[in-house]
Coordinates of C-alpha atoms and ligand atoms in Angstrom, one line a residue:
M567 CA 0.1 -0.1 0.3
E568 CA 1.4 3.9 -0.9
K569 CA 1.2 6.1 1.5
F570 CA -0.6 9.0 0.5
P571 CA 0.3 12.5 1.4
T572 CA -3.0 14.0 1.8
T573 CA -6.4 13.0 3.8
N574 CA -8.0 13.6 0.6
K575 CA -10.5 10.1 0.1
K576 CA -11.4 11.4 -3.8
L577 CA -8.1 11.6 -4.7
I578 CA -6.4 8.3 -3.2
E579 CA -8.6 6.3 -4.2
W580 CA -8.5 7.6 -7.8
V581 CA -4.2 7.5 -7.7
N582 CA -5.0 4.2 -6.7
K583 CA -7.4 3.2 -9.6
M584 CA -5.4 4.9 -11.9
A585 CA -2.3 3.3 -10.7
K586 CA -3.9 -0.5 -11.3
L587 CA -4.6 0.8 -15.1
C588 CA -1.6 2.0 -16.2
S589 CA 0.8 0.0 -13.5
P590 CA 2.8 2.0 -13.6
E591 CA 6.5 0.6 -10.9
R592 CA 6.4 3.5 -8.7
I593 CA 4.7 6.4 -7.6
V594 CA 6.2 9.7 -7.2
W595 CA 4.0 12.9 -5.5
I596 CA 5.3 16.6 -6.7
D597 CA 6.0 18.7 -3.9
G598 CA 6.8 21.8 -5.6
S599 CA 10.2 21.5 -4.3
G600 CA 13.8 22.7 -5.6
G601 CA 15.5 19.6 -4.8
Q602 CA 13.3 17.8 -6.1
K603 CA 13.2 19.7 -9.6
L604 CA 17.0 19.1 -9.6
S605 CA 17.0 15.3 -9.4
L606 CA 13.8 14.9 -12.2
E607 CA 16.2 17.7 -14.2
R608 CA 19.1 14.8 -13.4
E609 CA 17.2 12.1 -13.7
S610 CA 15.5 13.3 -17.5
V611 CA 19.7 14.4 -19.1
D612 CA 20.8 10.9 -18.2
S613 CA 17.7 8.9 -20.0
G614 CA 18.0 11.2 -23.1
E615 CA 14.6 13.4 -22.4
L616 CA 16.4 16.7 -22.0
I617 CA 20.2 18.6 -23.4
R618 CA 21.6 19.7 -20.6
L619 CA 22.6 23.1 -22.7
N620 CA 25.2 25.6 -22.2
Q621 CA 24.7 26.6 -18.1
E622 CA 26.9 30.0 -18.2
K623 CA 24.3 31.1 -21.4
L624 CA 21.4 30.1 -20.9
P625 CA 21.6 29.1 -17.1
G626 CA 18.7 26.3 -16.3
C627 CA 18.5 25.6 -19.5
F628 CA 18.1 22.5 -21.2
L629 CA 16.0 21.4 -24.6
H630 CA 13.5 19.0 -25.7
R631 CA 13.5 17.0 -28.8
T632 CA 9.0 14.9 -29.7
A633 CA 9.1 13.0 -31.7
H634 CA 9.1 14.0 -35.5
D635 CA 4.6 13.3 -36.0
D636 CA 4.6 14.9 -32.3
V637 CA 4.3 18.5 -32.9
S638 CA 1.2 20.4 -32.1
R639 CA -2.3 19.9 -31.3
T640 CA -3.8 17.0 -32.6
E641 CA -7.4 18.6 -33.3
H642 CA -8.5 15.6 -35.5
L643 CA -8.0 13.6 -32.0
T644 CA -9.3 15.6 -30.1
F645 CA -12.2 15.4 -28.7
I646 CA -15.9 16.0 -26.1
C647 CA -17.5 13.0 -24.7
T648 CA -21.2 15.1 -23.3
K649 CA -24.0 12.9 -23.5
K650 CA -26.2 14.1 -26.0
K651 CA -24.0 15.0 -28.6
G652 CA -25.7 18.7 -29.4
D653 CA -24.0 19.5 -26.0
A654 CA -20.9 19.2 -27.8
G655 CA -21.8 21.1 -30.9
P656 CA -20.9 20.7 -35.0
N657 CA -17.6 22.9 -33.1
N658 CA -16.3 20.1 -31.8
N659 CA -15.0 16.1 -32.4
W660 CA -17.8 14.5 -30.4
M661 CA -17.7 10.7 -28.4
R662 CA -19.8 8.3 -26.4
P663 CA -18.2 8.5 -23.3
F664 CA -18.4 5.1 -22.4
T665 CA -16.8 4.2 -25.7
A666 CA -14.0 7.5 -25.2
Y667 CA -13.4 5.9 -21.3
K668 CA -12.9 2.6 -23.5
K669 CA -11.2 2.9 -26.4
A670 CA -8.4 4.7 -23.8
R671 CA -8.2 2.2 -21.3
E672 CA -7.1 0.3 -24.1
I673 CA -4.7 2.6 -24.8
F674 CA -3.1 3.1 -20.7
R675 CA -3.3 -0.4 -19.8
G676 CA -0.8 -1.3 -18.6
S677 CA 1.3 2.2 -20.0
M678 CA 3.2 3.0 -17.5
K679 CA 5.1 -0.3 -17.0
G680 CA 7.9 -0.3 -16.3
R681 CA 7.6 4.0 -15.7
T682 CA 7.1 5.9 -12.8
M683 CA 3.7 7.7 -12.1
Y684 CA 4.3 10.9 -11.0
V685 CA 1.0 12.5 -9.6
I686 CA 1.2 16.0 -9.7
P687 CA -1.3 18.8 -7.6
F688 CA -2.1 22.2 -9.1
S689 CA -3.0 24.9 -8.7
M690 CA -4.6 27.4 -12.2
G691 CA -4.9 31.2 -10.9
P692 CA -3.2 31.8 -7.0
V693 CA -3.6 29.1 -4.3
G694 CA -7.1 29.5 -2.1
S695 CA -8.4 32.0 -4.8
P696 CA -12.3 32.1 -5.3
F697 CA -10.8 32.1 -9.2
S698 CA -8.9 28.5 -9.4
K699 CA -10.1 25.7 -10.3
I700 CA -7.7 23.0 -8.6
G701 CA -6.6 19.7 -10.9
V702 CA -4.5 17.0 -10.4
E703 CA -2.5 15.6 -13.8
L704 CA -1.4 11.6 -13.5
T705 CA 1.8 11.2 -16.1
D706 CA 4.7 9.3 -16.5
S707 CA 7.0 11.7 -18.4
R708 CA 9.7 13.9 -16.5
Y709 CA 9.1 16.5 -19.6
V710 CA 5.2 16.8 -18.4
V711 CA 6.7 17.9 -14.7
L712 CA 8.8 20.5 -15.6
N713 CA 6.5 21.9 -18.1
M714 CA 3.6 22.0 -15.1
L715 CA 6.6 23.3 -12.6
I716 CA 6.6 26.2 -14.9
M717 CA 3.2 26.7 -16.3
T718 CA 1.0 26.3 -12.8
R719 CA 1.8 25.8 -9.2
C720 CA 1.6 22.6 -8.1
G721 CA 3.5 20.8 -5.5
Q722 CA 2.6 21.2 -1.4
A723 CA 0.9 24.6 -0.8
V724 CA -1.7 22.6 -3.6
L725 CA -2.4 19.1 -1.7
R726 CA -2.7 21.5 1.9
Q727 CA -5.9 23.4 -0.2
M728 CA -6.9 19.9 -1.3
E729 CA -7.6 19.4 2.1
R730 CA -9.9 21.8 2.4
D731 CA -11.8 21.8 -0.9
D732 CA -12.0 18.6 -2.4
D733 CA -12.8 18.6 -5.6
F734 CA -10.9 18.6 -8.7
T735 CA -9.7 18.2 -12.6
R736 CA -8.5 14.5 -12.7
C737 CA -6.0 14.9 -15.9
L738 CA -4.7 11.7 -16.9
H739 CA -2.0 11.2 -19.7
S740 CA 0.3 8.8 -20.7
K741 CA 3.5 8.7 -23.5
A742 CA 2.1 4.7 -23.5
Q743 CA 3.8 4.0 -27.2
L744 CA 3.9 8.1 -28.7
D745 CA 2.3 6.1 -31.0
I746 CA -0.4 8.4 -33.3
N747 CA -2.8 5.9 -34.4
K748 CA -3.2 5.3 -31.0
R749 CA -3.3 9.1 -29.7
L750 CA -6.7 10.1 -28.6
I751 CA -7.1 13.9 -26.2
L752 CA -10.8 13.5 -24.4
H753 CA -12.6 15.9 -22.4
F754 CA -15.8 14.5 -20.0
P755 CA -16.9 17.9 -19.1
E756 CA -19.4 16.5 -17.0
D757 CA -17.2 14.5 -14.9
N758 CA -14.2 17.0 -14.7
T759 CA -11.9 14.5 -16.6
I760 CA -9.2 14.8 -19.4
W761 CA -7.4 11.7 -20.4
S762 CA -4.8 12.2 -23.1
V763 CA -2.9 9.3 -24.4
G764 CA 0.0 8.7 -26.7
S765 CA 1.0 12.4 -27.3
G766 CA 4.5 14.1 -26.1
Y767 CA 3.7 17.7 -27.1
G768 CA 2.8 20.4 -24.6
G769 CA -0.8 21.8 -26.3
N770 CA -1.4 17.8 -25.8
V771 CA -0.4 17.0 -22.1
L772 CA 0.3 20.1 -20.6
L773 CA -3.7 19.6 -19.0
G774 CA -3.9 22.6 -17.5
K775 CA -3.4 24.9 -20.5
K776 CA -5.6 24.3 -23.3
C777 CA -7.6 21.5 -21.9
L778 CA -8.5 22.5 -18.6
S779 CA -8.3 26.0 -18.4
L780 CA -10.1 26.2 -21.8
R781 CA -12.0 23.6 -23.2
I782 CA -13.2 22.4 -19.3
A783 CA -13.4 25.6 -17.7
S784 CA -15.4 27.3 -20.3
F785 CA -17.7 24.1 -19.4
V786 CA -18.0 25.1 -15.9
A787 CA -18.1 28.9 -16.4
R788 CA -20.9 29.4 -18.4
K789 CA -22.6 27.0 -15.5
E790 CA -21.5 29.6 -13.1
K791 CA -20.8 32.1 -15.0
W792 CA -18.2 33.6 -16.2
L793 CA -15.6 33.4 -18.8
A794 CA -12.7 31.1 -19.7
E795 CA -11.5 32.7 -22.2
H796 CA -8.1 32.3 -24.9
M797 CA -7.9 36.1 -24.7
L798 CA -4.4 37.9 -23.2
I799 CA -4.5 40.1 -20.3
M800 CA -1.9 43.5 -20.4
G801 CA -1.3 46.9 -18.0
I802 CA -0.9 50.3 -19.7
E803 CA -0.1 52.6 -17.6
E804 CA -1.1 55.7 -18.4
P805 CA 1.8 58.4 -17.9
N806 CA -0.3 59.7 -14.9
G807 CA 0.4 56.3 -13.8
H808 CA -2.7 54.8 -13.4
V809 CA -2.7 51.3 -15.1
E810 CA -6.0 50.9 -17.1
Y811 CA -6.0 46.5 -18.0
I812 CA -7.4 45.0 -21.6
A813 CA -7.8 41.9 -22.5
A814 CA -7.5 40.7 -25.7
A815 CA -8.2 37.5 -28.5
F816 CA -6.7 36.7 -31.9
P817 CA -6.3 34.1 -33.4
S818 CA -2.8 31.6 -33.6
A819 CA -0.3 33.7 -35.2
C820 CA -1.4 37.1 -35.2
G821 CA 0.9 38.0 -32.2
K822 CA -0.6 37.6 -28.5
T823 CA 2.6 36.7 -27.0
N824 CA 4.0 40.1 -29.2
L825 CA 1.1 42.5 -28.2
A826 CA 1.3 41.4 -24.1
M827 CA 4.4 42.1 -23.6
L828 CA 4.9 45.3 -25.5
V829 CA 8.2 48.1 -25.3
P830 CA 6.3 50.8 -25.5
P831 CA 8.3 53.1 -29.2
E832 CA 10.1 55.6 -28.5
G833 CA 7.7 58.3 -28.7
L834 CA 5.3 57.0 -26.2
K835 CA 7.5 55.8 -23.8
K836 CA 9.0 59.8 -24.0
K837 CA 5.4 60.1 -22.8
G838 CA 5.5 58.3 -20.3
Y839 CA 3.8 54.8 -21.2
R840 CA 4.8 51.8 -20.0
I841 CA 3.2 47.6 -20.1
W842 CA 3.2 45.3 -17.7
T843 CA 2.5 41.9 -18.9
V844 CA -0.3 39.7 -16.7
G845 CA -0.6 36.1 -19.2
D846 CA -0.5 36.0 -22.8
D847 CA -2.2 33.6 -23.9
I848 CA -5.8 32.6 -20.8
S849 CA -7.7 35.2 -19.7
W850 CA -10.2 33.7 -16.5
M851 CA -12.7 36.3 -16.0
R852 CA -15.3 37.4 -13.3
V853 CA -18.2 39.7 -12.1
D854 CA -16.2 41.1 -9.5
S855 CA -18.7 42.5 -6.7
D856 CA -18.4 45.9 -8.1
G857 CA -20.0 44.9 -11.5
S858 CA -16.4 45.0 -13.0
L859 CA -15.4 42.3 -15.0
W860 CA -11.6 41.2 -13.0
A861 CA -9.0 38.7 -15.6
I862 CA -6.7 36.7 -13.8
N863 CA -3.8 34.2 -15.4
P864 CA -4.3 30.9 -14.4
E865 CA -1.1 30.0 -15.2
T866 CA 2.4 31.0 -14.4
G867 CA 4.4 30.6 -17.0
F868 CA 4.5 31.1 -21.1
F869 CA 4.6 28.8 -23.9
G870 CA 5.4 29.8 -27.3
V871 CA 6.7 29.7 -30.7
A872 CA 10.5 30.3 -30.8
P873 CA 10.5 31.0 -34.7
G874 CA 10.0 34.7 -35.3
T875 CA 11.2 35.7 -31.7
N876 CA 14.0 38.4 -31.2
S877 CA 14.8 41.9 -29.9
K878 CA 13.1 43.6 -33.0
T879 CA 9.1 41.6 -32.5
N880 CA 9.4 40.7 -28.6
P881 CA 12.4 42.0 -26.6
N882 CA 10.9 40.8 -23.3
M883 CA 10.9 37.6 -24.5
V884 CA 13.8 37.8 -25.3
E885 CA 15.4 38.7 -21.8
T886 CA 12.3 36.1 -20.5
I887 CA 13.4 33.0 -22.4
K888 CA 17.7 33.8 -20.8
K889 CA 17.0 31.6 -17.9
D890 CA 14.9 28.8 -16.7
T891 CA 13.7 27.6 -19.7
I892 CA 12.8 24.4 -21.9
Y893 CA 13.3 24.9 -25.5
T894 CA 11.3 22.0 -27.6
N895 CA 12.9 21.5 -31.1
V896 CA 15.1 24.2 -32.0
L897 CA 18.3 24.0 -33.2
L898 CA 21.7 23.3 -31.6
K899 CA 24.2 24.9 -31.8
P900 CA 28.2 23.7 -31.5
D901 CA 28.4 26.1 -28.1
N902 CA 25.7 23.8 -26.8
T903 CA 23.3 27.7 -26.7
V904 CA 19.6 27.6 -29.3
W905 CA 18.3 28.3 -32.1
W906 CA 15.7 29.3 -34.6
E907 CA 14.8 30.7 -37.5
G908 CA 14.2 34.3 -37.4
A909 CA 15.7 34.3 -33.4
D910 CA 18.8 37.0 -33.6
G911 CA 22.4 37.3 -34.3
E912 CA 23.9 35.3 -37.8
V913 CA 22.6 32.2 -39.3
P914 CA 25.2 29.4 -37.3
A915 CA 27.3 28.0 -39.4
Q916 CA 26.0 24.0 -38.2
G917 CA 24.0 22.6 -35.6
I918 CA 21.7 19.4 -34.8
D919 CA 18.8 20.4 -36.3
W920 CA 15.0 19.7 -34.5
K921 CA 15.0 15.8 -35.3
G922 CA 18.6 15.0 -34.4
N923 CA 20.6 15.3 -37.5
P924 CA 23.6 17.4 -38.5
W925 CA 22.3 20.6 -40.7
K926 CA 23.7 23.4 -42.2
P927 CA 22.3 26.5 -43.6
H928 CA 20.6 25.9 -47.0
A929 CA 20.7 22.2 -46.8
R930 CA 17.5 21.1 -48.7
D931 CA 15.5 17.0 -48.7
A932 CA 15.1 14.3 -50.6
E933 CA 12.0 16.5 -52.0
D934 CA 14.6 19.3 -52.6
M935 CA 13.2 21.6 -49.7
V936 CA 15.1 23.5 -47.5
I937 CA 15.5 21.8 -44.1
K938 CA 14.9 24.0 -41.3
G939 CA 17.1 24.2 -38.0
A940 CA 14.4 24.0 -35.9
H941 CA 10.8 23.3 -36.1
A942 CA 8.2 25.9 -37.0
N943 CA 6.3 25.1 -34.3
A944 CA 8.9 25.1 -32.3
R945 CA 8.4 26.1 -28.9
F946 CA 10.2 27.4 -25.0
T947 CA 8.7 26.9 -21.1
A948 CA 9.6 30.0 -19.3
P949 CA 8.3 31.6 -16.3
I950 CA 6.1 34.3 -16.3
M951 CA 8.2 35.9 -13.1
N952 CA 11.3 35.9 -15.3
C953 CA 9.6 38.9 -17.6
P954 CA 10.7 42.1 -17.5
S955 CA 7.2 43.7 -17.9
A956 CA 5.7 41.1 -15.6
S957 CA 2.8 42.1 -13.5
F958 CA 2.7 43.6 -9.6
R959 CA -0.4 41.6 -9.3
L960 CA 0.3 38.3 -11.1
E961 CA -0.4 37.1 -7.8
Q962 CA -3.8 39.0 -6.8
H963 CA -6.9 36.9 -5.6
H964 CA -8.8 39.0 -7.6
G965 CA -6.8 39.4 -10.8
V966 CA -7.4 42.7 -12.3
P967 CA -10.1 45.4 -13.2
I968 CA -11.2 44.8 -17.8
S969 CA -11.5 48.1 -18.9
A970 CA -11.9 47.2 -22.9
I971 CA -11.8 43.5 -24.3
V972 CA -9.8 44.1 -28.3
F973 CA -10.3 40.7 -30.2
G974 CA -9.3 40.2 -34.2
G975 CA -7.6 38.7 -37.3
R976 CA -5.2 38.4 -40.0
R977 CA -7.5 40.6 -42.6
Q978 CA -5.9 42.1 -45.7
H979 CA -9.0 44.2 -46.5
V980 CA -12.5 44.5 -45.2
A981 CA -11.5 45.4 -41.4
P982 CA -10.2 48.6 -41.0
L983 CA -7.0 48.8 -38.5
V984 CA -9.3 49.9 -35.2
Y985 CA -13.5 50.1 -34.4
E986 CA -15.5 50.3 -31.1
S987 CA -18.3 48.4 -31.3
F988 CA -22.4 50.1 -30.0
N989 CA -22.8 48.3 -27.1
W990 CA -21.9 44.9 -25.9
Q991 CA -24.3 42.8 -27.2
H992 CA -23.0 44.2 -31.2
G993 CA -19.2 43.4 -29.7
V994 CA -20.4 39.8 -28.9
F995 CA -21.1 40.0 -33.3
A996 CA -17.6 41.7 -33.8
G997 CA -16.3 38.3 -31.6
A998 CA -18.4 36.4 -32.2
T999 CA -17.3 37.3 -36.8
M1000 CA -13.9 37.6 -35.7
G1001 CA -11.8 35.0 -38.6
S1002 CA -8.4 35.4 -40.0
E1003 CA -7.4 34.8 -43.5
L1004 CA -5.0 31.7 -44.5
T1005 CA -1.1 32.6 -44.5
A1006 CA 1.0 30.3 -46.3
A1007 CA 1.6 28.3 -43.8
Q1008 CA -2.0 26.9 -42.9
V1009 CA -3.9 23.8 -44.8
G1010 CA -6.6 25.6 -47.0
K1011 CA -6.7 27.8 -49.6
L1012 CA -4.9 31.3 -50.0
G1013 CA -7.0 34.4 -48.0
Q1014 CA -10.0 32.3 -47.6
V1015 CA -11.2 33.5 -44.1
R1016 CA -11.1 30.9 -41.5
R1017 CA -14.2 31.9 -38.9
D1018 CA -13.1 31.5 -36.0
P1019 CA -15.0 33.2 -32.6
M1020 CA -13.3 35.0 -30.1
A1021 CA -10.8 32.9 -31.3
M1022 CA -12.0 29.7 -29.1
L1023 CA -13.0 28.0 -31.9
P1024 CA -10.6 25.1 -31.0
F1025 CA -11.0 25.4 -27.9
C1026 CA -14.8 25.9 -26.5
G1027 CA -16.0 22.4 -24.3
Y1028 CA -19.5 22.7 -25.4
N1029 CA -21.3 23.8 -28.6
M1030 CA -20.5 27.4 -29.6
A1031 CA -24.2 28.8 -30.0
D1032 CA -24.9 28.4 -26.2
Y1033 CA -21.4 30.1 -26.0
F1034 CA -22.9 32.8 -27.5
R1035 CA -25.8 32.6 -25.4
H1036 CA -23.8 32.8 -21.8
W1037 CA -21.5 35.7 -23.8
L1038 CA -24.9 37.9 -24.3
A1039 CA -26.1 37.1 -20.5
M1040 CA -22.3 37.9 -19.0
G1041 CA -23.2 41.7 -20.4
R1042 CA -26.3 41.5 -18.7
L1043 CA -25.0 40.7 -15.1
M1044 CA -21.7 43.8 -14.9
A1045 CA -23.2 47.5 -13.9
K1046 CA -19.6 48.6 -16.1
P1047 CA -19.1 45.9 -19.0
P1048 CA -15.6 46.8 -20.6
K1049 CA -15.7 48.5 -23.6
I1050 CA -16.1 45.6 -27.1
F1051 CA -13.5 46.4 -29.6
H1052 CA -12.2 45.2 -33.0
V1053 CA -8.2 45.6 -34.1
N1054 CA -6.1 44.5 -37.4
W1055 CA -3.5 44.6 -37.9
F1056 CA -2.9 43.5 -41.0
M1057 CA -4.4 45.2 -43.7
A1058 CA -2.6 45.3 -47.0
D1059 CA -2.3 47.6 -49.5
D1060 CA -2.6 46.2 -54.0
Q1061 CA 0.4 44.8 -53.6
G1062 CA -0.1 42.9 -50.6
K1063 CA 2.5 44.8 -48.1
F1064 CA 1.2 45.9 -44.8
L1065 CA 0.2 49.0 -44.5
W1066 CA 1.0 49.3 -40.5
P1067 CA 3.5 48.5 -39.0
G1068 CA 2.5 46.4 -36.3
F1069 CA 4.6 44.9 -33.4
C1070 CA 5.1 47.6 -30.5
E1071 CA 3.3 50.5 -32.3
N1072 CA 0.1 48.5 -32.4
L1073 CA 0.5 50.9 -28.7
R1074 CA -0.9 54.0 -30.8
I1075 CA -4.1 51.9 -31.2
L1076 CA -4.1 50.4 -28.1
E1077 CA -3.4 54.5 -25.9
W1078 CA -6.7 55.7 -28.7
I1079 CA -8.7 52.9 -27.3
L1080 CA -8.4 53.8 -23.9
D1081 CA -8.8 57.2 -24.0
R1082 CA -12.1 56.3 -25.7
C1083 CA -12.7 54.2 -22.0
N1084 CA -11.7 57.3 -20.5
N1085 CA -14.2 59.5 -22.9
K1086 CA -11.0 62.1 -23.9
V1087 CA -11.7 61.8 -27.7
N1088 CA -14.3 61.4 -29.8
A1089 CA -14.9 58.8 -33.1
M1090 CA -17.0 59.2 -36.1
Q1091 CA -20.1 56.9 -35.9
T1092 CA -20.0 54.6 -38.6
P1093 CA -22.0 51.8 -39.9
I1094 CA -19.8 48.9 -38.5
G1095 CA -19.0 51.3 -34.9
Y1096 CA -16.8 53.8 -33.9
L1097 CA -13.7 54.8 -35.3
P1098 CA -11.6 57.1 -35.1
Y1099 CA -10.2 60.4 -36.5
P1100 CA -6.8 60.1 -37.7
F1101 CA -6.0 63.1 -35.2
D1102 CA -6.7 61.2 -32.4
I1103 CA -4.1 58.8 -32.9
D1104 CA -0.4 59.7 -32.2
M1105 CA 1.8 59.5 -35.0
T1106 CA 4.5 61.2 -33.5
G1107 CA 7.8 59.6 -35.3
L1108 CA 6.0 57.5 -37.6
N1109 CA 6.1 58.2 -41.0
L1110 CA 3.5 55.7 -42.8
S1111 CA 3.1 55.8 -46.3
A1112 CA 1.0 58.3 -48.0
G1113 CA -2.8 58.2 -47.5
A1114 CA -2.3 55.1 -45.7
L1115 CA -3.4 55.9 -42.7
E1116 CA -7.1 57.2 -44.1
K1117 CA -6.8 53.2 -46.0
L1118 CA -6.9 51.8 -42.5
L1119 CA -9.5 53.7 -40.9
K1120 CA -11.6 53.3 -44.2
V1121 CA -14.8 51.3 -43.6
D1122 CA -15.6 49.6 -48.0
K1123 CA -19.6 49.0 -48.5
E1124 CA -19.0 46.8 -50.7
E1125 CA -16.6 45.4 -49.1
W1126 CA -18.4 44.7 -45.7
L1127 CA -21.2 43.8 -48.0
A1128 CA -19.4 40.7 -49.2
E1129 CA -18.3 39.7 -45.6
L1130 CA -22.1 39.5 -44.8
K1131 CA -22.9 36.7 -47.0
G1132 CA -19.5 35.4 -45.0
I1133 CA -21.7 35.7 -42.1
N1134 CA -25.1 34.4 -43.5
K1135 CA -23.3 31.2 -43.9
F1136 CA -21.5 30.8 -41.2
F1137 CA -24.2 31.7 -38.4
G1138 CA -26.6 29.1 -40.6
G1139 CA -24.1 26.8 -39.3
F1140 CA -25.6 27.0 -36.5
R1141 CA -29.3 26.5 -37.3
K1142 CA -31.8 27.5 -34.3
D1143 CA -29.4 27.1 -31.8
L1144 CA -28.2 30.5 -32.8
P1145 CA -29.0 33.0 -30.5
K1146 CA -31.1 35.6 -32.3
E1147 CA -29.8 38.8 -30.3
L1148 CA -26.6 38.0 -32.9
W1149 CA -29.7 37.8 -36.1
D1150 CA -30.0 40.4 -35.4
E1151 CA -27.4 42.3 -35.3
Y1152 CA -26.8 41.0 -38.4
N1153 CA -29.8 42.3 -40.1
A1154 CA -29.2 46.0 -37.7
L1155 CA -25.3 46.3 -39.8
L1156 CA -27.3 44.8 -43.4
G1157 CA -29.7 47.6 -43.1
R1158 CA -26.9 50.6 -41.3
L1159 CA -24.7 49.5 -44.6
K1160 CA -27.7 49.3 -47.1
K1161 CA -27.7 53.4 -46.8
Y1162 CA -24.8 54.4 -46.1
V1163 CA -23.4 56.7 -48.5
Q1164 CA -19.4 57.1 -48.7
Ligands
LIG1388 C1 -1.4 28.0 -28.0 C2 -2.3 28.0 -29.3 O1 0.2 26.4 -28.1 O2 -2.9 28.4 -29.3 O3 -1.3 28.4 -27.4 O4 -2.3 27.7 -30.4
LIG1389 MN1 -3.2 29.8 -27.4

């Protein structure tokens, strides 16, 4: 009989039951101590799971390589398992819970033979905060344990909390044989349970992240009347020293992480602006006793994309990942440091690529394709506390008050640089119709719009029509709801050249957003919402091409009428489930556009 460091009966029974299924050689409880972390790192290096990097240049840093077919989230193997299919909605893959458990049980059976099963008690959000949720992940992967130690609060403090509050999300993970044909990422929201098997990739196996904090949490949030969102949270310190907070949702590859920790451009820095990073990926938001929306970032780390990260695109991240970081699938340089496409400095003359093969620049594979040193989805896992712009409010149990919610997409045309919605319901419509054009990096027709409401399409753990209804209801719960905006950093001219420089210059638009929240500036009323007067955007030190700002702030009637056709088709997919309010917004916009004289 194992000795357990807890008296929580539910936990003991569940660990015993899962151990019986997976047959590990031993069970180790993660206590969150530095000593245990050091032993795990040592064991991982000995077993080859991690490579210790140059400790002078990159103290506390390691490199991990995944299996070649296990490099990103596998959405087609990800399921929401509710009793009724309609509860998962058209936005999710669905499997009957009985079938899902049965299928996965066959893969889990004996999968940890000869291995250690680690028990990781973790808290999403500050331990003990009424905002937070507790989970326990069982895993046979040391890489998972070491990543979870960065991404979440784990160990003794959580176990102590569990003596008081015995409810928790049961998260079971096994690498099993890392076989893509025996890989399943299963969510059982009705049982508060997640089972992930056959993968070693972060998004599939760090179960506190997408699986708990978005898919399961969104399901719970609807019942408990709060919001679990795929959003960054950032504080913008204004010249008067006051910090205002915004939450923003963008589909993948639209620069969420870069925005969350931007360094103000010179002119705005001089004025006195400064950014405080609360989170780059997930926001849990509740209506507090003051009638406003308050947000926490449930995580304690970044799991960011390495390629393209450099001192120009994200200087704060470059600082953050200089220590205590786990790199995954990047290039290893001869001096035991790392590199990726789009990193600072010279392209190395040689190295070991993400697959573990010798690499030289411009080398080509059998299909004559250039071999990348790092995988396009190579990652780093790093503590938020290492970030120079880390917010001083990260540990506050009620989080931060949200003044504005910002939605955005990647659109060459149609969506102007920024617009403000007329009210909450109109803002929900803007979020629900959000979309991005496919880039060369994605499967599909170039330029085709993929709708990704609130950037939650792969992460909403229930029927998205009900999710929209929940968003509408949340607006009615708030005495002072945040204003909702839509931004588009990616407008292009007819040659496809970006009209807006993006990156740190985006702060100029956030400044306008806050000025609107604080009633400091007027705006132009257009059919799609309020747009800035060009003179209200601080352009000091920025030379845009002639007429660019006017193009960026234009509402093109014909383009919007065409856009509405796409929205009509998208809404039609939800049939009678779509809330009537969204059709009302659709019809109202159509009416305003028809009357619009440009
Ligand atoms: C992520 C994603 O990994 O959104 O954060 O795909
Ligand atoms: Mn994300």
